[in-house]
Amino acid sequence: MTAELTHPRTYLVRTLGCQMNVHDSERMSGLLEDAGYVSAETAGTGSLMAQADGADVVVINTCAVRENAADRLYGNLGQLASLKRERPGLQIAVGGCLAQQDRAGIVARAPWVDVVFGTHNIDVLPALLERARHNGEAQVEIEEALKVFPSTLPTRRESAYAAWVSISVGCNNTCTFCIVPHLRGKERDRRPGDVLAEVGAVVAEGALEVTLLGQNVNSYGVGFGDRGAFAKLLRACGRIEGLERVRFTSPHPAAFTDDVIDAMAQTPNVMPSLHMPLQSGSDTILRAMRRSYRSEKFLGILDRVRERMPEAAITTDIIVGFPGETEADFQATLDVVEASRFASAFTFQYSQRPGTPAADLPDQVPADVVTERYGRLQALQERISTEENATQVGHTVQVLLAESEGRKDTATRRLSGRAADNRLVHVGLPDGVASLPETERPRPGDLITATVTGSAPHHLIADSGLTGGTFELRRTRSGDAWAARERATAAAASAAEGGPPAPAGRAVGLGMPTVRRG
């Protein structure tokens, strides 16, 4: 019997981009496993080359939002070219937004790529790989409209304890800086029953947290004639037994209504965290961006959220250097950021994206001016984040432990995860817990309650348990699901190598590999 028949082909999916891409990558993995592939043992082991070394198929799921997205893709492909020269049987596939945009141009620029597929036809990935092997030539297939809703496809979820659930795909907005509507199409909503069925299913499989995904979640329902559907969906999630944390991303300020705020405040398992993209604090720039709200409305939303949920942590997105931005416009952004008191902010220097209206606007801001303004914005937000996190010292938080949040956890004997408001928290382990056998230590998916004892701009420290203070561990069915997955993975690896079954109950050490931000 040949080695190919003895051992199934292995795959690696590498994700570049947003949460929707992560969701799509889980579908790609599910499709490949449904077709008989298995995840490469080298996945997650470090650099792209280290991870790809054990894979027969490497899939890169791309982003097209930022200018450096293409640089990242072709940088990755350049690395893989040498590996393909060593192993001609290696297949390389490129999907996602940049594939939808560049199409056959990817193969023209990187002729060692075997498959190119877009955002609308994820389901054809296994067939295209097989066709490329059979025909000995690259296969490029792009659809102009969604054929199969991604959420109906097989999935291999990255996390046993936290799940992404898509409620819609595409976007009906026309922001002048954004390429997403062109690449993902008009918004299409899933029916509430389908969404809730998937949420119920992932909870039954062990998930404790669910993040509802859409390009503009609070316009959900317009497609089937119910503008109040998103608030209703949040309340319905509150009735799902076993679901302890609900998050969502991303809303749009123009469509964010008080019924959603009420649903957040009145539904106990909807977390007090909100990501509300500002983009600019200048009304002039917001108008040029075709963002159909103004700074006063934006600040009013934050006021109403905090009135109903004083403990809410609010984050945002901001673009610096949009065409035509003057110093006065930028100062308006700084003023709104100061007033907003964001817990953190994702800040970006504007970059021209071919195919967007803003790319052709006059008055492109010089790069040195953009860089200088960007530095000032970062310094302001760093100060605010430092001050806001300092207010959390003395608060008791419940932390959902994660797999890869803390890079120094092993050295510091801390475990890391997210508080209810989505702040990153590093929790110190009392001696009695740190010295437990591995099978009895806290696991990803378990919950620890501790008191915040220190803070920094980007995280909190909760070392109360080290001095006899608050430290409560709740082992959860999500932690059980994580442990079961680890045992299954170890057993499969052992069987593939012809060794004895792996021992049951492998738990994580003191370094935690993510509950993603919602």
Coordinates of C-alpha atoms in Angstrom, one line a residue, residues 141-470:
E141 CA -12.7 30.1 -9.7
I142 CA -14.4 33.3 -8.6
E143 CA -18.2 33.8 -8.2
E144 CA -19.8 37.2 -8.4
A145 CA -22.5 36.4 -5.8
L146 CA -22.8 34.2 -2.8
K147 CA -23.8 30.7 -3.7
V148 CA -23.8 28.9 -0.4
F149 CA -24.1 30.7 3.0
P150 CA -20.8 29.9 4.8
S151 CA -22.6 29.0 8.0
T152 CA -24.2 26.0 6.4
L153 CA -20.8 24.5 5.6
P154 CA -18.9 22.0 7.8
T155 CA -16.7 23.6 10.4
R156 CA -13.7 22.9 12.5
R157 CA -13.8 25.5 15.2
E158 CA -10.5 26.9 16.5
S159 CA -11.8 27.0 20.1
A160 CA -13.7 24.5 22.2
Y161 CA -15.1 27.1 24.5
A162 CA -15.8 30.2 22.3
A163 CA -17.5 30.3 18.9
W164 CA -18.1 32.7 16.1
V165 CA -21.6 32.6 14.7
S166 CA -22.4 34.6 11.5
I167 CA -25.7 36.4 11.4
S168 CA -25.2 38.1 8.0
V169 CA -22.6 38.5 5.2
G170 CA -21.9 41.5 3.0
C171 CA -22.6 45.2 3.6
N172 CA -25.1 47.8 2.2
N173 CA -23.0 50.8 3.3
T174 CA -20.9 52.8 0.9
C175 CA -18.0 54.1 3.0
T176 CA -15.6 55.6 0.6
F177 CA -12.5 54.0 2.2
C178 CA -13.9 50.5 2.3
I179 CA -13.5 47.7 -0.3
V180 CA -15.6 45.2 1.7
P181 CA -19.0 45.7 -0.1
H182 CA -17.4 45.2 -3.4
L183 CA -15.7 42.0 -2.4
R184 CA -18.4 40.5 -0.1
G185 CA -21.4 41.8 -1.8
K186 CA -24.7 43.2 -0.5
E187 CA -25.9 42.3 3.0
R188 CA -27.7 39.0 3.3
D189 CA -29.2 38.0 6.6
R190 CA -29.7 34.6 8.1
R191 CA -33.1 33.8 9.5
P192 CA -33.2 34.1 13.3
G193 CA -34.2 30.5 13.8
D194 CA -31.1 29.4 11.8
V195 CA -28.8 31.6 13.9
L196 CA -30.3 30.4 17.2
A197 CA -30.1 26.8 16.1
E198 CA -26.3 27.2 15.4
V199 CA -25.8 29.0 18.7
G200 CA -27.6 26.2 20.5
A201 CA -25.5 23.6 18.7
V202 CA -22.2 25.1 19.6
V203 CA -23.3 25.5 23.2
A204 CA -24.2 21.8 23.2
E205 CA -20.7 21.0 21.9
G206 CA -19.2 22.9 24.9
A207 CA -19.0 26.5 24.0
L208 CA -19.5 28.9 26.8
E209 CA -19.1 32.1 24.8
V210 CA -20.6 33.1 21.4
T211 CA -19.7 36.2 19.3
L212 CA -22.3 37.2 16.7
L213 CA -20.7 38.3 13.5
G214 CA -21.7 40.7 10.7
Q215 CA -20.2 43.6 8.8
N216 CA -23.0 45.7 10.3
V217 CA -24.8 43.6 12.9
N218 CA -27.4 46.2 14.0
S219 CA -28.8 46.4 10.4
Y220 CA -29.7 42.7 10.8
G221 CA -33.3 42.1 9.9
V222 CA -33.7 44.7 7.2
G223 CA -33.5 41.9 4.6
F224 CA -36.5 40.1 6.0
G225 CA -38.5 43.2 7.1
D226 CA -37.8 43.4 10.9
R227 CA -35.7 46.4 11.9
G228 CA -35.8 45.3 15.5
A229 CA -34.5 41.8 14.8
F230 CA -31.0 42.3 16.3
A231 CA -32.3 43.4 19.7
K232 CA -34.7 40.4 19.6
L233 CA -31.8 38.1 18.7
L234 CA -29.8 39.3 21.7
R235 CA -32.7 38.6 24.0
A236 CA -33.3 35.2 22.5
C237 CA -29.6 34.3 23.1
G238 CA -30.3 35.1 26.7
R239 CA -32.7 32.2 26.9
I240 CA -30.2 29.6 25.7
E241 CA -29.3 27.4 28.6
G242 CA -25.6 27.0 29.1
L243 CA -24.6 30.2 27.1
E244 CA -22.8 32.4 29.6
R245 CA -21.3 35.1 27.4
V246 CA -22.7 36.8 24.3
R247 CA -20.7 39.4 22.3
F248 CA -21.1 40.9 18.8
T249 CA -19.1 42.8 16.2
S250 CA -19.3 45.1 14.5
P251 CA -22.2 47.7 14.8
H252 CA -22.5 50.9 12.9
P253 CA -23.2 54.2 14.8
A254 CA -25.8 55.3 12.2
A255 CA -28.0 52.3 12.8
F256 CA -27.3 51.7 16.5
T257 CA -30.6 52.1 18.3
D258 CA -31.8 52.3 21.9
D259 CA -33.6 48.9 21.7
V260 CA -30.2 47.3 21.2
I261 CA -28.9 49.2 24.3
D262 CA -31.9 48.0 26.3
A263 CA -31.4 44.4 25.2
M264 CA -27.7 44.6 26.2
A265 CA -28.5 46.0 29.6
Q266 CA -31.5 43.6 30.3
T267 CA -30.0 40.4 29.0
P268 CA -27.6 39.0 31.7
N269 CA -25.4 37.0 29.4
V270 CA -24.8 39.8 26.9
M271 CA -21.4 41.2 28.0
P272 CA -20.8 44.8 28.9
S273 CA -18.4 45.4 26.0
L274 CA -19.0 47.3 22.8
H275 CA -16.9 47.9 19.8
M276 CA -18.2 51.1 18.1
P277 CA -16.2 52.3 15.1
L278 CA -15.6 56.1 15.2
Q279 CA -13.3 56.3 12.1
S280 CA -13.0 60.1 12.5
G281 CA -14.1 62.8 15.0
S282 CA -14.4 65.4 12.3
D283 CA -17.9 65.9 10.8
T284 CA -16.3 67.1 7.6
I285 CA -14.3 63.9 7.2
L286 CA -17.2 61.7 8.3
R287 CA -19.2 63.3 5.4
A288 CA -16.4 62.6 3.0
M289 CA -16.2 59.0 4.2
R290 CA -20.0 58.7 3.7
R291 CA -20.4 57.7 7.3
S292 CA -24.0 58.7 8.0
Y293 CA -23.6 60.0 11.5
R294 CA -21.8 62.9 13.1
S295 CA -19.6 63.2 16.2
E296 CA -22.5 64.5 18.4
K297 CA -24.6 61.4 17.6
F298 CA -21.6 59.1 18.3
L299 CA -21.0 60.6 21.7
G300 CA -24.7 60.4 22.5
I301 CA -24.6 56.7 21.8
L302 CA -21.7 56.3 24.3
D303 CA -23.6 58.3 26.9
R304 CA -26.7 56.2 26.6
V305 CA -24.7 52.9 26.8
R306 CA -22.9 54.1 29.9
E307 CA -26.1 55.3 31.5
R308 CA -27.5 51.8 31.2
M309 CA -24.3 49.9 31.7
P310 CA -21.8 51.9 33.7
E311 CA -19.3 49.0 33.7
A312 CA -19.2 48.8 29.9
A313 CA -15.8 48.9 28.2
I314 CA -16.0 50.6 24.8
T315 CA -13.5 50.2 22.0
T316 CA -13.3 51.7 18.5
D317 CA -11.6 52.0 15.1
I318 CA -10.0 55.3 13.9
I319 CA -8.4 56.2 10.6
V320 CA -5.8 59.0 10.5
G321 CA -5.0 60.9 7.3
F322 CA -8.1 60.4 5.2
P323 CA -7.9 62.6 2.1
G324 CA -8.5 66.2 2.9
E325 CA -8.0 65.8 6.6
T326 CA -6.7 69.2 8.0
E327 CA -5.1 69.8 11.3
A328 CA -8.4 71.1 12.5
D329 CA -10.1 67.9 11.4
F330 CA -7.5 65.8 13.2
Q331 CA -7.9 67.9 16.4
A332 CA -11.6 67.2 16.2
T333 CA -10.7 63.5 16.3
L334 CA -8.5 64.0 19.3
D335 CA -11.3 65.9 21.1
V336 CA -13.8 63.1 20.5
V337 CA -11.3 60.4 21.6
E338 CA -10.7 62.4 24.8
A339 CA -14.4 62.7 25.4
S340 CA -15.1 59.0 24.6
R341 CA -12.7 57.4 27.1
F342 CA -12.2 54.3 25.0
A343 CA -10.8 51.3 26.8
S344 CA -8.7 50.7 23.7
A345 CA -8.6 51.7 20.0
F346 CA -7.6 50.1 16.8
T347 CA -5.9 52.9 14.9
F348 CA -4.9 52.9 11.3
Q349 CA -3.0 55.2 8.9
Y350 CA -5.2 55.7 5.8
S351 CA -4.0 53.9 2.7
Q352 CA -5.3 54.1 -0.8
R353 CA -7.2 51.0 -1.8
P354 CA -7.8 50.5 -5.5
G355 CA -11.5 50.2 -6.2
T356 CA -12.6 52.5 -3.4
P357 CA -13.9 56.1 -4.1
A358 CA -11.5 57.6 -1.6
A359 CA -8.5 56.3 -3.6
D360 CA -9.3 59.0 -6.3
L361 CA -10.0 61.9 -4.0
P362 CA -7.8 65.0 -4.2
D363 CA -5.8 66.3 -1.3
Q364 CA -4.2 63.0 -0.2
V365 CA -2.4 63.8 3.0
P366 CA 1.4 63.6 2.9
A367 CA 2.8 60.4 4.5
D368 CA 5.0 62.3 7.0
V369 CA 2.0 64.3 8.2
V370 CA -0.1 61.1 8.6
T371 CA 2.7 59.5 10.6
E372 CA 3.1 62.5 12.9
R373 CA -0.6 62.7 13.6
Y374 CA -0.8 58.9 14.1
G375 CA 1.8 59.2 16.8
R376 CA -0.1 61.8 18.6
L377 CA -3.3 59.8 18.5
Q378 CA -1.6 56.7 19.8
A379 CA 0.0 58.7 22.6
L380 CA -3.4 60.1 23.6
Q381 CA -5.1 56.7 23.5
E382 CA -2.3 55.1 25.5
R383 CA -2.8 57.6 28.2
I384 CA -6.5 57.1 28.3
S385 CA -6.2 53.3 28.3
T386 CA -3.7 53.6 31.2
E387 CA -6.1 55.8 33.2
E388 CA -9.2 53.7 32.4
N389 CA -7.5 50.4 33.3
A390 CA -6.2 51.9 36.6
T391 CA -9.9 52.5 37.6
Q392 CA -10.3 48.7 37.5
V393 CA -7.9 48.1 40.4
G394 CA -9.9 46.7 43.4
H395 CA -12.7 45.4 41.2
T396 CA -13.5 41.7 41.3
V397 CA -13.6 40.1 37.8
Q398 CA -14.6 36.8 36.3
V399 CA -12.0 35.6 33.8
L400 CA -12.7 33.1 31.0
L401 CA -9.3 31.4 30.5
A402 CA -7.9 31.4 27.0
E403 CA -5.2 29.4 25.1
S404 CA -2.8 32.1 23.9
E405 CA -3.3 35.4 25.5
G406 CA -0.3 35.7 27.8
R407 CA 3.2 35.5 26.3
K408 CA 4.9 35.5 29.7
D409 CA 2.5 33.2 31.6
T410 CA 4.9 30.3 32.1
A411 CA 7.5 32.6 33.7
T412 CA 5.1 34.5 35.8
R413 CA 2.9 31.5 36.9
R414 CA -0.2 33.4 35.7
L415 CA -3.0 32.3 33.5
S416 CA -4.7 34.7 31.0
G417 CA -8.1 35.4 29.6
R418 CA -10.9 37.9 29.2
A419 CA -13.0 39.6 31.8
A420 CA -16.7 40.2 31.1
D421 CA -15.9 43.6 29.6
N422 CA -13.4 41.9 27.3
R423 CA -10.3 43.4 29.0
L424 CA -7.3 41.1 29.0
V425 CA -6.5 39.8 32.5
H426 CA -3.4 37.9 33.8
V427 CA -4.4 36.0 36.9
G428 CA -1.8 34.8 39.5
L429 CA -2.2 31.3 40.7
P430 CA -1.9 30.5 44.5
D431 CA 0.7 27.9 45.4
G432 CA -2.0 25.3 46.1
V433 CA -3.3 25.7 42.5
A434 CA 0.0 26.1 40.7
S435 CA 1.3 22.9 42.3
L436 CA -1.7 20.7 41.3
P437 CA -1.2 17.8 38.9
E438 CA -1.6 19.0 35.3
T439 CA -4.9 17.2 34.9
E440 CA -6.3 19.2 37.9
R441 CA -5.0 22.7 36.9
P442 CA -7.3 25.3 35.4
R443 CA -7.9 24.8 31.7
P444 CA -8.9 27.0 28.8
G445 CA -12.6 27.4 29.1
D446 CA -12.6 27.4 32.9
L447 CA -13.6 30.5 34.9
I448 CA -11.5 32.2 37.6
T449 CA -12.9 34.9 39.8
A450 CA -10.2 37.2 41.3
T451 CA -9.6 40.8 42.3
V452 CA -7.6 43.2 40.1
T453 CA -4.4 44.2 41.8
G454 CA -2.6 46.1 39.1
S455 CA -2.9 47.5 35.6
A456 CA -1.1 48.6 32.4
P457 CA -2.4 50.2 29.2
H458 CA -3.3 46.9 27.6
H459 CA -4.0 44.5 30.4
L460 CA -5.0 44.0 34.1
I461 CA -3.2 41.9 36.8
A462 CA -5.3 39.9 39.2
D463 CA -2.9 38.5 41.8
S464 CA -5.3 38.6 44.8
G465 CA -5.0 34.8 45.2
L466 CA -1.3 35.1 45.9
T467 CA -1.9 36.9 49.2
G468 CA -5.0 35.0 50.4
G469 CA -7.5 37.2 48.7
T470 CA -10.2 36.4 46.2

